[in-house]
Short mmCIF file of C-alpha atoms in Angstrom, two decimals:
data_model
loop_
_atom_site.label_atom_id
_atom_site.label_comp_id
_atom_site.label_asym_id
_atom_site.label_seq_id
_atom_site.Cartn_x
_atom_site.Cartn_y
_atom_site.Cartn_z
CA MET A 1 -2.22 -35.94 -43.94
CA THR A 2 -3.43 -32.43 -43.07
CA ALA A 3 -6.69 -33.76 -41.64
CA LEU A 4 -4.75 -36.26 -39.52
CA LEU A 5 -2.47 -33.53 -38.18
CA ILE A 6 -5.46 -31.33 -37.31
CA ALA A 7 -7.13 -34.24 -35.55
CA PHE A 8 -3.95 -34.96 -33.58
CA LEU A 9 -3.54 -31.33 -32.54
CA ALA A 10 -7.17 -31.14 -31.50
CA LEU A 11 -6.86 -34.33 -29.45
CA ALA A 12 -3.66 -33.07 -27.80
CA GLY A 13 -5.24 -29.71 -27.05
CA TYR A 14 -8.34 -31.20 -25.45
CA THR A 15 -6.24 -33.70 -23.50
CA LEU A 16 -4.13 -30.87 -22.06
CA ALA A 17 -7.30 -28.90 -21.32
CA PHE A 18 -8.80 -31.88 -19.50
CA GLY A 19 -5.61 -32.25 -17.45
CA ALA A 20 -5.52 -28.54 -16.62
CA ALA A 21 -9.17 -28.59 -15.54
CA CYS A 22 -8.56 -31.61 -13.31
CA HIS A 23 -5.50 -29.92 -11.81
CA ALA A 24 -7.55 -26.81 -10.99
CA LEU A 25 -10.25 -28.92 -9.36
CA LEU A 26 -7.78 -30.80 -7.20
CA HIS A 27 -5.46 -27.98 -6.16
CA LYS A 28 -7.47 -24.74 -5.98
CA ARG A 29 -8.38 -23.87 -2.41
CA ASP A 30 -11.20 -21.51 -3.36
CA SER A 31 -14.28 -22.98 -5.05
CA GLN A 32 -15.03 -19.79 -6.99
CA ALA A 33 -11.49 -19.68 -8.40
CA ALA A 34 -11.69 -23.37 -9.32
CA LEU A 35 -15.04 -22.87 -11.06
CA ALA A 36 -13.75 -19.84 -12.98
CA TRP A 37 -10.64 -21.67 -14.19
CA VAL A 38 -12.55 -24.80 -15.19
CA ALA A 39 -15.15 -22.74 -17.07
CA PHE A 40 -12.44 -20.75 -18.85
CA ILE A 41 -10.55 -23.91 -19.85
CA VAL A 42 -13.69 -25.73 -21.06
CA LEU A 43 -15.12 -22.80 -23.01
CA VAL A 44 -11.83 -21.71 -24.60
CA PRO A 45 -9.63 -24.82 -24.31
CA TYR A 46 -6.45 -23.65 -25.96
CA VAL A 47 -6.38 -20.13 -24.57
CA GLY A 48 -7.62 -21.24 -21.15
CA THR A 49 -5.05 -24.00 -20.86
CA VAL A 50 -2.16 -21.72 -21.80
CA ALA A 51 -3.40 -19.05 -19.38
CA TYR A 52 -3.64 -21.57 -16.57
CA LEU A 53 -0.12 -22.84 -17.22
CA LEU A 54 1.23 -19.29 -17.23
CA VAL A 55 -0.53 -17.79 -14.18
CA GLY A 56 -2.22 -20.72 -12.45
CA VAL A 57 -1.63 -20.39 -8.72
CA SER A 58 -1.13 -24.08 -8.13
CA ARG A 59 1.75 -24.27 -10.60
CA VAL A 60 3.69 -21.42 -9.07
CA ASP A 61 2.86 -22.73 -5.61
CA SER A 62 4.56 -26.02 -6.50
CA HIS A 63 7.54 -24.15 -7.95
CA ALA A 64 7.82 -22.04 -4.83
CA ALA A 65 7.63 -25.09 -2.59
CA GLN A 66 10.62 -26.64 -4.36
CA LEU A 67 12.66 -23.44 -4.08
CA LEU A 68 11.68 -22.80 -0.47
CA SER A 69 12.61 -26.34 0.49
CA SER A 70 16.17 -25.93 -0.77
CA ALA A 71 16.45 -22.44 0.74
CA ALA A 72 15.20 -23.70 4.10
CA GLU A 73 17.83 -26.43 4.15
CA ALA A 74 20.58 -23.97 3.23
CA GLN A 75 19.53 -21.48 5.89
CA GLU A 76 18.81 -23.88 8.77
CA GLN A 77 22.29 -23.62 10.30
CA ALA A 78 22.30 -19.84 9.92
CA ASP A 79 18.93 -19.54 11.68
CA THR A 80 20.19 -21.70 14.54
CA LEU A 81 23.15 -19.38 15.01
CA LEU A 82 20.83 -16.38 14.92
CA ASP A 83 18.45 -17.80 17.53
CA ARG A 84 21.39 -18.37 19.88
CA ARG A 85 22.30 -14.70 19.74
CA LEU A 86 18.82 -13.26 20.19
CA PRO A 87 17.81 -12.55 23.79
CA PRO A 88 15.03 -14.77 25.16
CA PRO A 89 11.68 -13.02 24.72
CA ALA A 90 10.40 -11.29 27.83
CA PRO A 91 6.67 -11.79 28.51
CA LEU A 92 4.29 -9.06 27.46
CA ILE A 93 2.99 -8.98 31.04
CA PRO A 94 4.65 -9.93 34.33
CA PRO A 95 4.07 -13.55 35.46
CA GLY A 96 1.08 -14.02 37.74
CA GLU A 97 -0.97 -11.11 36.42
CA ALA A 98 -4.24 -11.61 34.60
CA ALA A 99 -3.80 -11.77 30.84
CA PRO A 100 -4.95 -8.52 29.19
CA PRO A 101 -6.47 -8.49 25.68
CA GLU A 102 -3.07 -7.92 24.05
CA GLN A 103 -1.80 -11.19 25.48
CA THR A 104 -4.75 -13.00 23.93
CA VAL A 105 -4.22 -11.36 20.54
CA ALA A 106 -0.50 -12.15 20.73
CA ARG A 107 -1.35 -15.85 20.80
CA VAL A 108 -2.57 -15.67 17.19
CA GLY A 109 0.85 -14.71 15.86
CA ARG A 110 2.52 -17.15 18.23
CA ALA A 111 0.45 -20.01 16.86
CA LEU A 112 1.24 -19.03 13.27
CA THR A 113 4.96 -18.25 13.57
CA GLY A 114 6.12 -20.30 16.55
CA ARG A 115 7.85 -17.22 17.99
CA ASP A 116 7.05 -14.77 20.76
CA PRO A 117 7.37 -11.00 20.28
CA LEU A 118 10.79 -9.55 21.07
CA GLY A 119 10.93 -6.49 23.32
CA GLY A 120 13.37 -3.60 23.44
CA ASN A 121 12.57 -2.05 20.05
CA GLU A 122 12.12 1.54 18.95
CA LEU A 123 10.01 2.30 15.88
CA VAL A 124 9.88 5.72 14.23
CA LEU A 125 7.17 6.65 11.73
CA LEU A 126 8.49 8.14 8.49
CA ARG A 127 5.95 9.84 6.25
CA ASN A 128 6.54 9.76 2.52
CA GLY A 129 9.89 9.73 0.79
CA GLU A 130 10.71 13.17 2.16
CA GLU A 131 11.22 11.63 5.62
CA ALA A 132 12.05 8.02 4.78
CA TYR A 133 14.74 8.40 2.11
CA PRO A 134 17.10 10.73 4.04
CA ALA A 135 16.97 8.38 7.06
CA MET A 136 17.62 5.32 4.88
CA LEU A 137 20.48 6.99 2.99
CA ALA A 138 22.04 8.14 6.27
CA ALA A 139 21.98 4.56 7.57
CA ILE A 140 23.65 3.29 4.39
CA ASN A 141 26.30 6.01 4.55
CA GLU A 142 27.06 5.17 8.19
CA ALA A 143 27.20 1.39 7.71
CA ALA A 144 30.54 -0.21 8.58
CA SER A 145 29.88 -3.94 8.13
CA HIS A 146 26.97 -4.77 5.85
CA VAL A 147 23.99 -3.29 3.99
CA TYR A 148 21.10 -5.50 2.86
CA LEU A 149 18.37 -3.97 0.70
CA SER A 150 15.32 -5.73 -0.75
CA THR A 151 12.73 -3.88 -2.82
CA TYR A 152 9.97 -4.53 -5.31
CA MET A 153 10.75 -1.44 -7.43
CA PHE A 154 14.05 0.37 -7.88
CA LYS A 155 13.25 3.20 -10.27
CA GLY A 156 15.53 5.74 -11.87
CA GLY A 157 15.36 9.46 -11.22
CA LEU A 158 16.94 11.43 -8.40
CA THR A 159 15.96 8.93 -5.71
CA GLY A 160 17.19 5.88 -7.58
CA LYS A 161 20.49 7.59 -8.37
CA ALA A 162 20.93 8.68 -4.73
CA PHE A 163 20.44 5.11 -3.48
CA ALA A 164 22.64 3.62 -6.19
CA ASP A 165 25.42 6.09 -5.36
CA ALA A 166 25.12 5.38 -1.62
CA LEU A 167 25.29 1.61 -2.18
CA GLU A 168 28.27 2.02 -4.49
CA ARG A 169 30.13 4.16 -1.95
CA ALA A 170 29.42 1.63 0.79
CA ALA A 171 30.82 -1.20 -1.33
CA GLY A 172 33.85 0.97 -2.12
CA ARG A 173 34.75 1.27 1.55
CA GLY A 174 34.60 -2.52 2.03
CA VAL A 175 31.04 -2.95 3.29
CA ASP A 176 29.22 -6.15 2.31
CA VAL A 177 26.43 -4.69 0.15
CA ARG A 178 23.65 -6.89 -1.20
CA LEU A 179 20.68 -5.78 -3.28
CA LEU A 180 17.67 -7.96 -4.04
CA VAL A 181 15.28 -6.52 -6.66
CA ASP A 182 12.10 -8.21 -7.79
CA GLY A 183 12.57 -9.78 -11.20
CA LEU A 184 9.42 -8.16 -12.58
CA GLY A 185 8.89 -5.00 -10.53
CA GLY A 186 12.55 -4.00 -10.85
CA SER A 187 12.31 -3.98 -14.65
CA LEU A 188 8.73 -3.14 -15.51
CA TYR A 189 8.17 0.28 -13.96
CA SER A 190 11.17 2.31 -15.10
CA TRP A 191 13.24 2.59 -18.27
CA ASP A 192 16.18 3.87 -16.23
CA LYS A 193 17.54 1.12 -13.97
CA PRO A 194 20.41 2.52 -11.89
CA TRP A 195 20.75 -0.76 -9.97
CA ARG A 196 22.07 -2.54 -13.07
CA ARG A 197 25.47 -0.83 -12.85
CA LEU A 198 26.02 -1.72 -9.20
CA GLY A 199 27.40 -5.19 -9.90
CA GLU A 200 30.45 -3.61 -11.52
CA ALA A 201 30.96 -1.50 -8.36
CA GLY A 202 31.23 -4.48 -6.01
CA VAL A 203 27.58 -4.71 -4.95
CA GLN A 204 26.10 -8.20 -4.99
CA VAL A 205 22.93 -7.79 -7.05
CA ARG A 206 20.31 -10.47 -7.55
CA ARG A 207 16.87 -10.44 -9.20
CA PHE A 208 14.04 -12.31 -7.54
CA LEU A 209 12.87 -14.97 -10.04
CA PRO A 210 12.87 -12.89 -13.24
CA PRO A 211 10.58 -14.33 -15.95
CA SER A 212 12.60 -15.68 -18.86
CA LEU A 213 12.23 -17.52 -22.15
CA PHE A 214 15.51 -19.45 -21.94
CA PRO A 215 15.39 -21.31 -19.68
CA PRO A 216 11.59 -21.05 -19.66
CA ASP A 217 10.23 -19.53 -16.45
CA PHE A 218 6.88 -17.77 -16.64
CA SER A 219 6.06 -17.53 -12.93
CA ILE A 220 4.88 -13.94 -13.25
CA ASN A 221 2.82 -14.27 -10.07
CA LEU A 222 5.78 -15.37 -7.96
CA ARG A 223 6.90 -11.92 -6.81
CA THR A 224 8.57 -10.51 -3.74
CA HIS A 225 6.70 -7.49 -2.43
CA ARG A 226 8.86 -7.15 0.68
CA LYS A 227 10.65 -3.90 1.44
CA VAL A 228 13.59 -4.32 3.81
CA LEU A 229 16.76 -2.34 4.48
CA VAL A 230 19.14 -3.45 7.23
CA CYS A 231 22.45 -1.79 8.08
CA ASP A 232 24.96 -3.55 10.35
CA GLY A 233 22.11 -5.47 11.99
CA LEU A 234 21.55 -2.46 14.24
CA VAL A 235 19.00 -0.42 12.33
CA GLY A 236 16.39 -1.55 9.84
CA PHE A 237 13.62 -0.08 7.71
CA THR A 238 10.40 -1.65 6.50
CA GLY A 239 6.95 -0.57 5.39
CA GLY A 240 5.30 0.09 2.05
CA MET A 241 7.81 2.24 0.15
CA ASN A 242 9.77 1.24 -2.90
CA ILE A 243 12.73 3.19 -4.28
CA GLY A 244 11.58 5.98 -6.59
CA ASP A 245 10.72 9.64 -6.95
CA HIS A 246 7.00 8.80 -6.95
CA HIS A 247 7.15 8.46 -3.15
CA LEU A 248 8.17 12.13 -2.86
CA ALA A 249 4.60 13.26 -2.33
CA GLY A 250 5.54 16.93 -2.37
CA LEU A 251 6.79 16.86 -5.96
CA PRO A 252 4.39 18.04 -8.68
CA GLY A 253 2.87 15.39 -10.88
CA LYS A 254 -0.13 13.10 -11.14
CA HIS A 255 1.79 9.92 -10.28
CA GLN A 256 2.93 10.89 -6.79
CA VAL A 257 2.19 8.52 -3.90
CA GLN A 258 1.56 8.93 -0.17
CA ASP A 259 2.98 6.20 2.05
CA ILE A 260 4.62 5.41 5.37
CA HIS A 261 7.80 3.59 6.32
CA PHE A 262 9.40 2.80 9.68
CA ARG A 263 12.88 3.03 11.14
CA CYS A 264 13.39 0.04 13.44
CA ALA A 265 16.14 -0.19 16.06
CA GLY A 266 16.70 -2.98 18.56
CA PRO A 267 16.47 -6.79 18.29
CA VAL A 268 13.87 -6.50 15.52
CA ALA A 269 16.61 -5.19 13.22
CA VAL A 270 18.29 -8.60 13.51
CA LEU A 271 14.99 -10.25 12.62
CA LEU A 272 14.76 -8.08 9.51
CA GLN A 273 18.31 -9.12 8.68
CA GLU A 274 17.28 -12.75 9.01
CA ALA A 275 14.30 -12.13 6.70
CA PHE A 276 16.57 -10.69 4.03
CA LEU A 277 19.04 -13.56 4.27
CA MET A 278 16.26 -16.11 3.94
CA ASP A 279 15.20 -14.44 0.68
CA TRP A 280 18.84 -14.28 -0.40
CA ALA A 281 19.17 -18.03 0.17
CA PHE A 282 15.93 -18.52 -1.74
CA VAL A 283 17.36 -16.77 -4.80
CA THR A 284 21.02 -17.85 -4.67
CA ARG A 285 20.50 -21.38 -3.24
CA ARG A 286 23.46 -20.67 -0.96
CA GLN A 287 23.63 -20.43 2.81
CA THR A 288 24.73 -17.16 4.39
CA VAL A 289 25.87 -17.23 7.98
CA PRO A 290 24.46 -14.02 9.52
CA PRO A 291 27.02 -11.47 10.68
CA MET A 292 27.67 -11.58 14.40
CA VAL A 293 25.47 -8.88 15.86
CA THR A 294 24.55 -8.42 19.50
CA PRO A 295 21.09 -6.82 19.64
CA VAL A 296 20.92 -3.78 21.88
CA PRO A 297 17.53 -2.80 23.40
CA GLN A 298 16.45 0.61 22.12
CA GLY A 299 12.85 1.10 23.17
CA LYS A 300 9.70 -0.43 24.65
CA SER A 301 7.99 -1.94 21.62
CA TYR A 302 7.45 -5.69 21.33
CA CYS A 303 7.74 -6.81 17.71
CA ARG A 304 7.30 -9.99 15.71
CA LEU A 305 7.68 -10.61 11.97
CA VAL A 306 5.05 -12.51 10.00
CA PHE A 307 5.89 -13.82 6.54
CA ASP A 308 3.71 -14.85 3.66
CA GLY A 309 4.50 -16.46 0.32
CA LEU A 310 3.74 -19.40 -1.89
CA GLY A 311 5.11 -22.81 -1.13
CA ARG A 312 4.52 -22.52 2.62
CA GLY A 313 1.22 -24.41 2.59
CA ARG A 314 -0.51 -21.74 4.65
CA ASP A 315 -1.58 -18.08 4.52
CA ASP A 316 -0.17 -16.61 7.72
CA ILE A 317 -0.92 -12.92 7.15
CA HIS A 318 -4.50 -13.60 6.07
CA GLU A 319 -5.11 -15.82 9.10
CA LEU A 320 -3.40 -13.30 11.37
CA LEU A 321 -5.66 -10.50 10.13
CA CYS A 322 -8.80 -12.54 10.73
CA GLY A 323 -7.59 -13.60 14.18
CA VAL A 324 -6.60 -10.21 15.57
CA ILE A 325 -9.67 -8.43 14.17
CA GLY A 326 -11.76 -11.15 15.76
CA GLY A 327 -10.16 -10.27 19.10
CA ALA A 328 -10.94 -6.54 18.89
CA ARG A 329 -13.07 -5.11 21.69
CA GLU A 330 -13.29 -1.38 21.07
CA ARG A 331 -11.96 -0.25 17.69
CA VAL A 332 -10.32 -1.36 14.47
CA ALA A 333 -8.60 1.10 12.12
CA VAL A 334 -7.48 0.02 8.65
CA MET A 335 -5.63 1.76 5.84
CA THR A 336 -4.92 -0.05 2.58
CA PRO A 337 -4.47 0.99 -1.05
CA TYR A 338 -6.12 -2.11 -2.51
CA PHE A 339 -9.18 -3.49 -0.75
CA LEU A 340 -10.46 -6.79 -2.14
CA PRO A 341 -10.67 -8.85 1.04
CA PRO A 342 -11.42 -12.58 0.90
CA ARG A 343 -14.74 -13.63 2.37
CA GLU A 344 -13.17 -14.64 5.71
CA LEU A 345 -11.58 -11.22 6.18
CA SER A 346 -14.76 -9.40 5.21
CA SER A 347 -16.64 -11.53 7.73
CA ALA A 348 -14.12 -10.65 10.45
CA LEU A 349 -14.66 -6.92 9.81
CA VAL A 350 -18.44 -7.29 9.74
CA SER A 351 -18.47 -9.46 12.88
CA ALA A 352 -16.44 -6.85 14.75
CA ALA A 353 -18.83 -4.10 13.67
CA LEU A 354 -21.86 -6.18 14.71
CA ARG A 355 -20.27 -6.67 18.16
CA GLY A 356 -20.20 -2.90 18.58
CA VAL A 357 -16.54 -2.41 17.67
CA ASP A 358 -15.83 0.90 15.91
CA VAL A 359 -14.49 -0.32 12.54
CA ARG A 360 -13.11 2.38 10.24
CA LEU A 361 -11.44 1.87 6.89
CA ILE A 362 -9.54 4.51 4.90
CA LEU A 363 -9.11 3.90 1.16
CA PRO A 364 -7.63 6.15 -1.53
CA ALA A 365 -10.19 8.32 -3.32
CA VAL A 366 -8.21 7.89 -6.54
CA ASN A 367 -6.48 4.59 -7.24
CA ASN A 368 -3.55 3.91 -9.56
CA LEU A 369 -5.31 0.66 -10.55
CA PRO A 370 -8.82 1.73 -11.65
CA TYR A 371 -10.04 -1.84 -12.16
CA VAL A 372 -9.19 -2.69 -8.53
CA HIS A 373 -10.95 0.48 -7.40
CA ARG A 374 -14.08 -0.53 -9.31
CA ALA A 375 -14.06 -4.11 -8.04
CA SER A 376 -13.66 -2.87 -4.47
CA ARG A 377 -16.45 -0.35 -4.83
CA HIS A 378 -18.91 -3.13 -5.73
CA MET A 379 -18.47 -4.86 -2.37
CA GLN A 380 -18.30 -1.77 -0.14
CA PRO A 381 -22.07 -1.12 0.28
CA GLY A 382 -22.53 -4.52 1.92
CA LEU A 383 -19.92 -3.67 4.54
CA ILE A 384 -21.40 -0.24 5.22
CA ARG A 385 -24.85 -1.73 5.76
CA LYS A 386 -23.35 -3.93 8.49
CA GLY A 387 -21.73 -1.01 10.33
CA VAL A 388 -18.25 -0.77 8.79
CA ARG A 389 -17.41 2.89 8.12
CA ILE A 390 -15.44 3.62 4.94
CA PHE A 391 -13.62 6.86 4.17
CA PHE A 392 -11.86 8.07 1.02
CA GLN A 393 -8.49 9.80 1.39
CA PRO A 394 -7.89 12.65 -1.10
CA SER A 395 -5.11 12.66 -3.68
CA PRO A 396 -2.31 11.92 -4.17
CA PHE A 397 -2.80 8.16 -4.28
CA ALA A 398 -2.35 6.63 -0.81
CA HIS A 399 -0.25 3.45 -0.74
CA THR A 400 -0.42 3.13 3.06
CA LYS A 401 -0.85 -0.25 4.78
CA LEU A 402 -1.83 -0.15 8.46
CA LEU A 403 -3.99 -2.07 10.93
CA LEU A 404 -4.68 -0.88 14.48
CA VAL A 405 -6.65 -2.91 17.02
CA ASP A 406 -7.82 -1.31 20.27
CA ASP A 407 -5.03 0.59 22.04
CA TYR A 408 -2.24 -1.95 22.03
CA TYR A 409 -1.80 -3.64 18.63
CA ALA A 410 -0.45 -2.45 15.27
CA LEU A 411 0.35 -4.34 12.08
CA ILE A 412 2.64 -2.65 9.56
CA GLY A 413 4.48 -3.85 6.50
CA SER A 414 4.07 -4.63 2.82
CA ALA A 415 0.82 -6.62 2.49
CA ASN A 416 -2.30 -5.16 0.92
CA LEU A 417 -5.78 -6.49 1.69
CA ASP A 418 -6.25 -8.25 -1.64
CA PRO A 419 -5.79 -11.79 -2.98
CA ARG A 420 -2.50 -10.99 -4.68
CA SER A 421 -0.84 -9.93 -1.43
CA LEU A 422 -2.54 -12.46 0.81
CA PHE A 423 -2.21 -15.54 -1.40
CA LEU A 424 0.42 -14.92 -4.10
CA ASN A 425 3.16 -12.43 -3.23
CA PHE A 426 6.03 -12.86 -0.81
CA GLU A 427 5.12 -10.36 1.90
CA LEU A 428 6.57 -9.25 5.23
CA ASN A 429 4.54 -7.65 8.02
CA MET A 430 5.49 -6.68 11.54
CA GLU A 431 3.29 -6.94 14.62
CA VAL A 432 3.86 -4.20 17.20
CA PHE A 433 2.62 -4.41 20.80
CA ASP A 434 3.11 -0.99 22.38
CA PRO A 435 0.38 1.43 23.59
CA ALA A 436 2.62 4.47 23.02
CA PHE A 437 3.40 3.47 19.44
CA CYS A 438 -0.26 2.70 18.78
CA SER A 439 -1.26 6.08 20.19
CA ALA A 440 1.09 7.80 17.75
CA MET A 441 -0.32 5.73 14.88
CA TYR A 442 -3.88 6.60 15.90
CA ASP A 443 -2.87 10.26 15.79
CA TYR A 444 -1.66 9.72 12.23
CA PHE A 445 -4.84 7.82 11.33
CA SER A 446 -7.03 10.55 12.84
CA GLU A 447 -5.17 13.26 10.93
CA VAL A 448 -5.77 11.46 7.65
CA LEU A 449 -9.37 10.77 8.65
CA SER A 450 -9.98 14.48 9.20
CA ARG A 451 -9.10 15.10 5.53
CA SER A 452 -11.13 12.20 4.19
CA ALA A 453 -14.76 11.97 3.05
CA GLU A 454 -17.04 9.26 4.43
CA ALA A 455 -18.83 7.00 1.98
CA THR A 456 -22.57 6.84 2.64
CA PRO A 457 -25.26 4.53 1.24
CA ASP A 458 -26.47 7.47 -0.89
CA TYR A 459 -23.04 7.70 -2.54
CA TYR A 460 -23.43 4.18 -3.95
CA ALA A 461 -27.17 4.49 -4.66
CA ARG A 462 -26.58 7.57 -6.85
CA ARG A 463 -24.24 5.67 -9.15
CA HIS A 464 -25.85 4.96 -12.51
CA LEU A 465 -26.65 1.38 -13.49
CA PRO A 466 -23.94 1.10 -16.22
CA ARG A 467 -21.26 2.10 -13.72
CA ARG A 468 -22.54 -0.35 -11.12
CA LEU A 469 -22.57 -3.11 -13.73
CA LEU A 470 -19.00 -2.29 -14.70
CA ASP A 471 -17.96 -2.38 -11.03
CA ALA A 472 -19.61 -5.78 -10.66
CA ALA A 473 -17.92 -7.08 -13.80
CA PHE A 474 -14.48 -6.23 -12.43
CA TRP A 475 -15.46 -7.69 -9.05
CA LEU A 476 -16.00 -11.07 -10.73
CA PHE A 477 -12.28 -11.14 -11.48
CA SER A 478 -11.21 -9.97 -8.01
CA PRO A 479 -9.37 -13.24 -7.16
CA TYR A 480 -6.99 -12.48 -10.05
CA LEU A 481 -6.54 -8.71 -9.69
#
């Protein structure tokens, strides 16, 4: 009887492994990822099969597609109402004039999103939590109608308490306050979770797909990395910052983080509101009719939101990055905390450099994820040999995400240049067409560059063989980091 049971379990295990391997072959879009999964499943059938079922991209992609389909249906009427209130987009250039480079680059986002940039926006750069948090808290305290906040992390400490208190006060004065916290990031990074008490204070709190045993849901890769705050549909905030003391770069400690965030006023604030409500519908499965807000022009920036996330059947931010870098004529400036670009994005950077475009990339000298840092370091010499210049920004760890192309285009938001952001997470980026804004961002980039050290071929050649082998070993797993 025991031998029969063992034979049955072995047959069942190998049958599941065969099915998992076939699923990976049919549904993986990257041949290297498919080969790695199939090899893992064949060599270690039981462990490989379980791992694939837990974190396999195709499985969570299917799950996301089902959820997005229901959310899209619930939000369709709300989006129609929103589109009726938004002013028709003005052209980036007057009719009849020759199309400048920015008009050509703008076509990439238009093809991916189906929308033109909206003008009349004012964007203000906020450096670190010292500038961003007071502005965000002031907006919450001044809100009269609604406050929508979405974040990956909501840590404890002084910052978390300040935001929790502000949200509680807003709900107490009758404001519609909604908080969306990632189901993993909101719980994993802090023992103290001040957002948990807000439900009792009248705040509508939801977690974005928290992993659970009952009912079983192990979609640990299905995370929202978006950072959005909108108050009354008039002012919004987005960028790379979570809620936590670690973004107060001036505080002592080895875990502090440098980052940037943006205050956004004008019609783009309504678009950020729409983005939040789409995620809210995703999580709650209920339609929310957007509050009636009449966008008021505030500045000269043209802005457009670009979303990314599983279940959409496409990778908009990745394709956008490749497209706009491919349209660069003079210079490309990039800042990212995690640099593990897919082959297409690496090729876009190299092609720009080979065309004579000045391509500069600023990475953190010290990374909070050492394995990502090592994997990235393995691929950097190849880029440098082709003309891409790489610089390392000194501590504290830099979490900044920024792309600048020539003198007219900026891309800001939540996405990193790694497979997790570009192919797994729910991300939100904003395109900005405005020479004045880009000039200010180049000033910021140049200031950071002046404090950074350039990586040279000698820097990599001096690394001992064991370290280079370790870098290469981590690089093998870059699609999963």
